[in-house]
Amino acid sequence: MKVLVALKRVVDFNVKIRVKPDGSGVDLNNVKMSINPFDEIAVEEAVRLKEKGIATEVVVCSVGSKACQETLRFALALGADRAIHVDGDDSPEPLVVAKVLAQICKDESPSLVILGKQAIDDDCNQVGQMLSALLDWPQGTFISELGIEGTVVHITREVDGGLEKNQISLPAVVTTDLRLNTPRFAALPNIMKAKTKPLATLELSSMSIDITRRLETLKTMEPPVRQGGKKVANVQELIDQIKKVI
Ligand code: AMP
């Protein structure tokens, strides 16, 4: 069973981002970039499936500028077998990414595609759902547990009211939530080994995909500065304060 993992290169989660003075976006100059944390969890889950003898090959794929290759090499160091870099726009829209992944699924025929539930830079939470719709495959989003028996995928989803257990059938698309696993560290010998693992590059422009931009960013702003809290003397005063704001 082949597993495809989609991964995005994003601003590292430890970085305090700065908005460009003209409000045209986030300043990415000299900013540390890393694999999207949910995608690191996706790679870990795929590698565990391979270690359990369920998956036979783990292929990782990223759409974006040439710098994505560094992120793909990191995933190869975590245990993925092969990488595909789709070279194109630095910040492709979710629909474009979903169309590219759908095309790759047609060429590669994976049984399972694992994505992060969202990219932490634009928080779209769209690609997995769009990919599932384009392929007409079942989807399991926000999963915190995954088990595979034959062609049945047992998933636990994190929903507002708690946990939801479902079954879907392969081929399928799943998206990872934080509690699915704790990714391993990339050991130095594996980082060295990853340099020689296969990494293929495809040109986005040669894929016959409509890449017309459908989203327009009007302005990027810093969030409002947080106001200081206030201590209340007793419960009645707390209730009065709450009543004032609702
Ligand atoms: P989003 O819908 O943009 O929040 O992203 C959800 C998931 O889609 C991410 O966690 C990745 O697994 C995948 N994804 C998003 N953008 C890309 C990209 N440029 N290349 C590969 N995978 C991506």
Short mmCIF file of C-alpha atoms and ligand atoms in Angstrom, two decimals:
data_model
loop_
_atom_site.label_atom_id
_atom_site.label_comp_id
_atom_site.label_asym_id
_atom_site.label_seq_id
_atom_site.Cartn_x
_atom_site.Cartn_y
_atom_site.Cartn_z
CA MET A 1 0.00 0.00 0.00
CA LYS A 2 1.43 3.35 -1.05
CA VAL A 3 0.92 6.39 1.20
CA LEU A 4 1.20 9.93 -0.11
CA VAL A 5 1.86 12.74 2.38
CA ALA A 6 1.37 16.40 1.43
CA LEU A 7 3.57 18.87 3.21
CA LYS A 8 3.88 22.61 3.24
CA ARG A 9 6.86 24.80 4.10
CA VAL A 10 5.70 27.48 6.53
CA VAL A 11 7.13 30.04 8.96
CA ASP A 12 8.45 28.09 11.97
CA PHE A 13 5.88 27.99 14.77
CA ASN A 14 8.37 29.55 17.22
CA VAL A 15 8.86 32.67 15.13
CA LYS A 16 7.02 35.83 16.13
CA ILE A 17 5.86 37.05 12.75
CA ARG A 18 6.01 40.68 11.65
CA VAL A 19 3.56 42.34 9.30
CA LYS A 20 5.13 44.40 6.49
CA PRO A 21 4.78 48.13 7.17
CA ASP A 22 2.62 48.61 4.04
CA GLY A 23 0.20 45.84 5.19
CA SER A 24 0.81 43.82 2.01
CA GLY A 25 1.63 40.61 3.88
CA VAL A 26 3.96 38.98 6.39
CA ASP A 27 7.66 39.87 6.32
CA LEU A 28 9.51 36.65 5.43
CA ASN A 29 13.01 38.18 5.27
CA ASN A 30 15.49 36.14 7.36
CA VAL A 31 12.64 34.20 8.94
CA LYS A 32 13.15 30.54 9.88
CA MET A 33 10.96 28.25 7.78
CA SER A 34 10.01 24.68 8.71
CA ILE A 35 7.66 21.87 7.86
CA ASN A 36 4.06 22.64 8.85
CA PRO A 37 3.71 20.90 12.29
CA PHE A 38 0.55 18.98 11.27
CA ASP A 39 2.41 17.69 8.21
CA GLU A 40 5.30 16.47 10.38
CA ILE A 41 2.67 14.43 12.26
CA ALA A 42 1.37 13.16 8.89
CA VAL A 43 4.88 12.01 7.87
CA GLU A 44 5.35 10.31 11.25
CA GLU A 45 2.05 8.43 10.89
CA ALA A 46 2.95 7.27 7.37
CA VAL A 47 6.38 6.08 8.52
CA ARG A 48 4.77 4.19 11.42
CA LEU A 49 2.41 2.48 8.93
CA LYS A 50 5.49 1.40 6.99
CA GLU A 51 7.24 0.15 10.14
CA LYS A 52 4.13 -1.91 10.97
CA GLY A 53 4.29 -3.50 7.50
CA ILE A 54 1.01 -1.89 6.41
CA ALA A 55 2.49 0.66 4.02
CA THR A 56 5.04 -0.37 1.43
CA GLU A 57 6.13 3.09 0.31
CA VAL A 58 5.85 6.61 1.71
CA VAL A 59 5.95 9.40 -0.88
CA VAL A 60 6.03 13.03 0.23
CA CYS A 61 4.97 15.94 -1.95
CA SER A 62 5.20 19.70 -1.66
CA VAL A 63 4.00 22.47 -3.96
CA GLY A 64 5.90 25.75 -3.95
CA SER A 65 9.26 27.39 -4.59
CA LYS A 66 12.57 25.53 -4.82
CA ALA A 67 13.07 26.05 -1.06
CA CYS A 68 10.43 23.35 -0.48
CA GLN A 69 13.08 20.80 -1.38
CA GLU A 70 14.76 21.42 1.98
CA THR A 71 11.48 20.58 3.74
CA LEU A 72 11.06 17.48 1.59
CA ARG A 73 14.61 16.36 2.52
CA PHE A 74 13.64 16.76 6.18
CA ALA A 75 10.66 14.43 5.61
CA LEU A 76 12.97 11.96 3.87
CA ALA A 77 15.21 12.09 6.96
CA LEU A 78 12.17 11.21 9.10
CA GLY A 79 11.74 8.03 7.04
CA ALA A 80 9.84 8.83 3.83
CA ASP A 81 11.12 6.92 0.79
CA ARG A 82 10.73 9.36 -2.06
CA ALA A 83 9.80 13.00 -2.67
CA ILE A 84 8.02 14.97 -5.36
CA HIS A 85 8.51 18.72 -5.58
CA VAL A 86 6.01 20.62 -7.71
CA ASP A 87 7.88 23.79 -8.58
CA GLY A 88 5.69 26.86 -8.84
CA ASP A 89 4.25 29.81 -7.03
CA ASP A 90 5.61 30.53 -3.55
CA SER A 91 2.14 30.60 -1.98
CA PRO A 92 -0.24 28.50 -4.07
CA GLU A 93 -3.91 28.72 -3.15
CA PRO A 94 -5.53 25.67 -1.50
CA LEU A 95 -7.57 24.82 -4.62
CA VAL A 96 -4.41 24.77 -6.76
CA VAL A 97 -2.63 22.53 -4.23
CA ALA A 98 -5.65 20.20 -4.15
CA LYS A 99 -5.72 20.00 -7.95
CA VAL A 100 -1.99 19.25 -8.08
CA LEU A 101 -2.34 16.53 -5.44
CA ALA A 102 -5.33 15.05 -7.30
CA GLN A 103 -3.18 14.87 -10.45
CA ILE A 104 -0.36 13.21 -8.51
CA CYS A 105 -2.83 10.71 -7.03
CA LYS A 106 -3.90 9.78 -10.57
CA ASP A 107 -0.25 9.21 -11.58
CA GLU A 108 0.92 7.54 -8.37
CA SER A 109 -2.25 5.68 -7.27
CA PRO A 110 -1.67 5.86 -3.49
CA SER A 111 -4.19 4.03 -1.29
CA LEU A 112 -4.03 6.67 1.42
CA VAL A 113 -3.26 10.39 1.37
CA ILE A 114 -2.34 12.02 4.68
CA LEU A 115 -2.37 15.80 5.03
CA GLY A 116 -2.24 18.18 7.96
CA LYS A 117 -5.60 19.50 9.11
CA GLN A 118 -4.38 23.02 8.37
CA ALA A 119 -1.32 24.99 7.40
CA ILE A 120 -0.34 27.22 10.32
CA ASP A 121 0.51 30.18 8.07
CA ASP A 122 -2.86 30.83 6.45
CA ASP A 123 -5.01 28.49 8.59
CA CYS A 124 -7.15 27.61 5.56
CA ASN A 125 -8.13 24.03 6.56
CA GLN A 126 -9.26 23.36 2.97
CA VAL A 127 -6.81 21.26 0.95
CA GLY A 128 -7.72 17.83 2.41
CA GLN A 129 -11.44 18.40 1.96
CA MET A 130 -11.01 19.75 -1.58
CA LEU A 131 -8.74 16.86 -2.55
CA SER A 132 -11.27 14.32 -1.29
CA ALA A 133 -14.00 16.03 -3.34
CA LEU A 134 -11.86 16.18 -6.50
CA LEU A 135 -10.96 12.49 -6.23
CA ASP A 136 -14.39 11.46 -4.94
CA TRP A 137 -12.65 9.52 -2.15
CA PRO A 138 -13.92 9.33 1.47
CA GLN A 139 -12.29 11.72 3.93
CA GLY A 140 -11.50 11.59 7.64
CA THR A 141 -10.55 15.01 8.97
CA PHE A 142 -8.89 16.02 12.28
CA ILE A 143 -7.92 12.46 13.16
CA SER A 144 -6.30 11.56 16.47
CA GLU A 145 -6.21 7.78 15.87
CA LEU A 146 -5.75 5.71 12.72
CA GLY A 147 -5.97 1.96 12.24
CA ILE A 148 -6.05 0.02 8.97
CA GLU A 149 -7.54 -3.47 8.52
CA GLY A 150 -7.55 -4.60 4.90
CA THR A 151 -9.35 -1.86 3.02
CA VAL A 152 -11.08 -0.46 6.11
CA VAL A 153 -9.67 2.62 7.83
CA HIS A 154 -10.69 3.08 11.48
CA ILE A 155 -10.40 6.68 12.53
CA THR A 156 -11.05 8.72 15.64
CA ARG A 157 -11.88 12.35 14.88
CA GLU A 158 -11.53 15.27 17.26
CA VAL A 159 -14.84 17.13 17.13
CA ASP A 160 -16.27 19.93 19.28
CA GLY A 161 -18.22 17.58 21.55
CA GLY A 162 -15.34 15.11 22.08
CA LEU A 163 -14.22 12.15 19.98
CA GLU A 164 -16.04 10.56 17.06
CA LYS A 165 -15.17 7.05 15.81
CA ASN A 166 -15.73 6.32 12.12
CA GLN A 167 -14.85 3.82 9.43
CA ILE A 168 -14.01 4.76 5.87
CA SER A 169 -12.71 2.62 3.04
CA LEU A 170 -9.55 2.89 1.00
CA PRO A 171 -8.57 4.75 -1.08
CA ALA A 172 -9.08 7.64 1.31
CA VAL A 173 -7.88 11.07 2.39
CA VAL A 174 -7.20 11.81 6.07
CA THR A 175 -6.01 14.96 7.84
CA THR A 176 -4.07 14.93 11.08
CA ASP A 177 -4.82 16.57 14.40
CA LEU A 178 -2.19 17.34 17.07
CA ARG A 179 -2.77 14.29 19.24
CA LEU A 180 -2.31 11.66 16.50
CA ASN A 181 1.33 11.08 17.44
CA THR A 182 4.57 12.72 18.57
CA PRO A 183 6.96 12.97 15.64
CA ARG A 184 10.45 11.52 16.04
CA PHE A 185 13.64 13.57 15.77
CA ALA A 186 15.59 13.27 12.54
CA ALA A 187 18.80 11.46 13.51
CA LEU A 188 22.05 12.68 11.92
CA PRO A 189 22.73 9.44 9.96
CA ASN A 190 19.17 9.67 8.54
CA ILE A 191 19.73 13.32 7.57
CA MET A 192 22.83 12.20 5.64
CA LYS A 193 20.94 9.26 4.08
CA ALA A 194 18.08 11.56 3.03
CA LYS A 195 20.45 13.46 0.73
CA THR A 196 20.62 10.48 -1.60
CA LYS A 197 16.94 9.53 -1.57
CA PRO A 198 15.05 10.25 -4.82
CA LEU A 199 13.51 13.70 -5.21
CA ALA A 200 11.68 14.37 -8.48
CA THR A 201 10.73 17.85 -9.66
CA LEU A 202 7.64 18.64 -11.74
CA GLU A 203 6.85 22.05 -13.21
CA LEU A 204 3.47 23.37 -12.07
CA SER A 205 3.16 25.23 -15.39
CA SER A 206 3.38 21.96 -17.33
CA MET A 207 0.57 20.23 -15.39
CA SER A 208 -2.40 21.72 -17.31
CA ILE A 209 -3.94 22.96 -14.06
CA ASP A 210 -5.94 26.17 -13.83
CA ILE A 211 -3.85 28.28 -11.45
CA THR A 212 -5.93 31.46 -11.71
CA ARG A 213 -5.92 33.24 -8.35
CA ARG A 214 -9.38 33.33 -6.80
CA LEU A 215 -8.44 34.97 -3.52
CA GLU A 216 -7.34 38.56 -3.07
CA THR A 217 -5.68 39.65 0.17
CA LEU A 218 -6.88 43.15 0.89
CA LYS A 219 -4.72 43.90 3.92
CA THR A 220 -2.64 42.13 6.57
CA MET A 221 -2.79 43.61 10.06
CA GLU A 222 -1.29 42.95 13.49
CA PRO A 223 -3.92 41.61 15.92
CA PRO A 224 -5.23 44.26 18.35
CA VAL A 225 -3.04 44.70 21.42
CA ARG A 226 -4.49 42.74 24.32
CA GLN A 227 -6.12 44.87 27.01
CA GLY A 228 -5.07 44.28 30.62
CA GLY A 229 -7.33 42.18 32.86
CA LYS A 230 -9.16 43.45 35.93
CA LYS A 231 -9.52 41.77 39.32
CA VAL A 232 -13.03 41.72 40.76
CA ALA A 233 -13.80 41.67 44.48
CA ASN A 234 -16.60 39.09 44.46
CA VAL A 235 -18.86 36.91 42.32
CA GLN A 236 -21.60 39.54 42.08
CA GLU A 237 -19.15 42.06 40.61
CA LEU A 238 -17.99 39.40 38.14
CA ILE A 239 -21.60 38.76 37.04
CA ASP A 240 -22.19 42.50 36.66
CA GLN A 241 -19.08 42.82 34.48
CA ILE A 242 -20.13 39.89 32.30
CA LYS A 243 -23.63 41.36 31.89
CA LYS A 244 -22.06 44.58 30.64
CA VAL A 245 -20.31 42.84 27.74
CA ILE A 246 -23.15 40.55 26.60
P1 AMP B 1 -4.59 24.28 4.28
O1 AMP B 1 -5.89 23.78 3.72
O2 AMP B 1 -3.91 25.29 3.38
O3 AMP B 1 -4.74 24.79 5.70
O4 AMP B 1 -3.57 23.05 4.33
C1 AMP B 1 -3.95 21.79 4.81
C2 AMP B 1 -2.90 20.77 4.46
O5 AMP B 1 -2.76 20.71 3.03
C3 AMP B 1 -1.48 21.06 4.95
O6 AMP B 1 -1.33 20.65 6.29
C4 AMP B 1 -0.67 20.21 3.99
O7 AMP B 1 -0.73 18.84 4.34
C5 AMP B 1 -1.42 20.41 2.67
N1 AMP B 1 -0.85 21.55 1.92
C6 AMP B 1 -1.20 22.85 1.99
N2 AMP B 1 -0.43 23.59 1.17
C7 AMP B 1 0.44 22.75 0.57
C8 AMP B 1 1.49 22.90 -0.36
N3 AMP B 1 1.83 24.09 -0.87
N4 AMP B 1 2.16 21.79 -0.75
C9 AMP B 1 1.83 20.55 -0.26
N5 AMP B 1 0.85 20.36 0.64
C10 AMP B 1 0.17 21.43 1.05
#
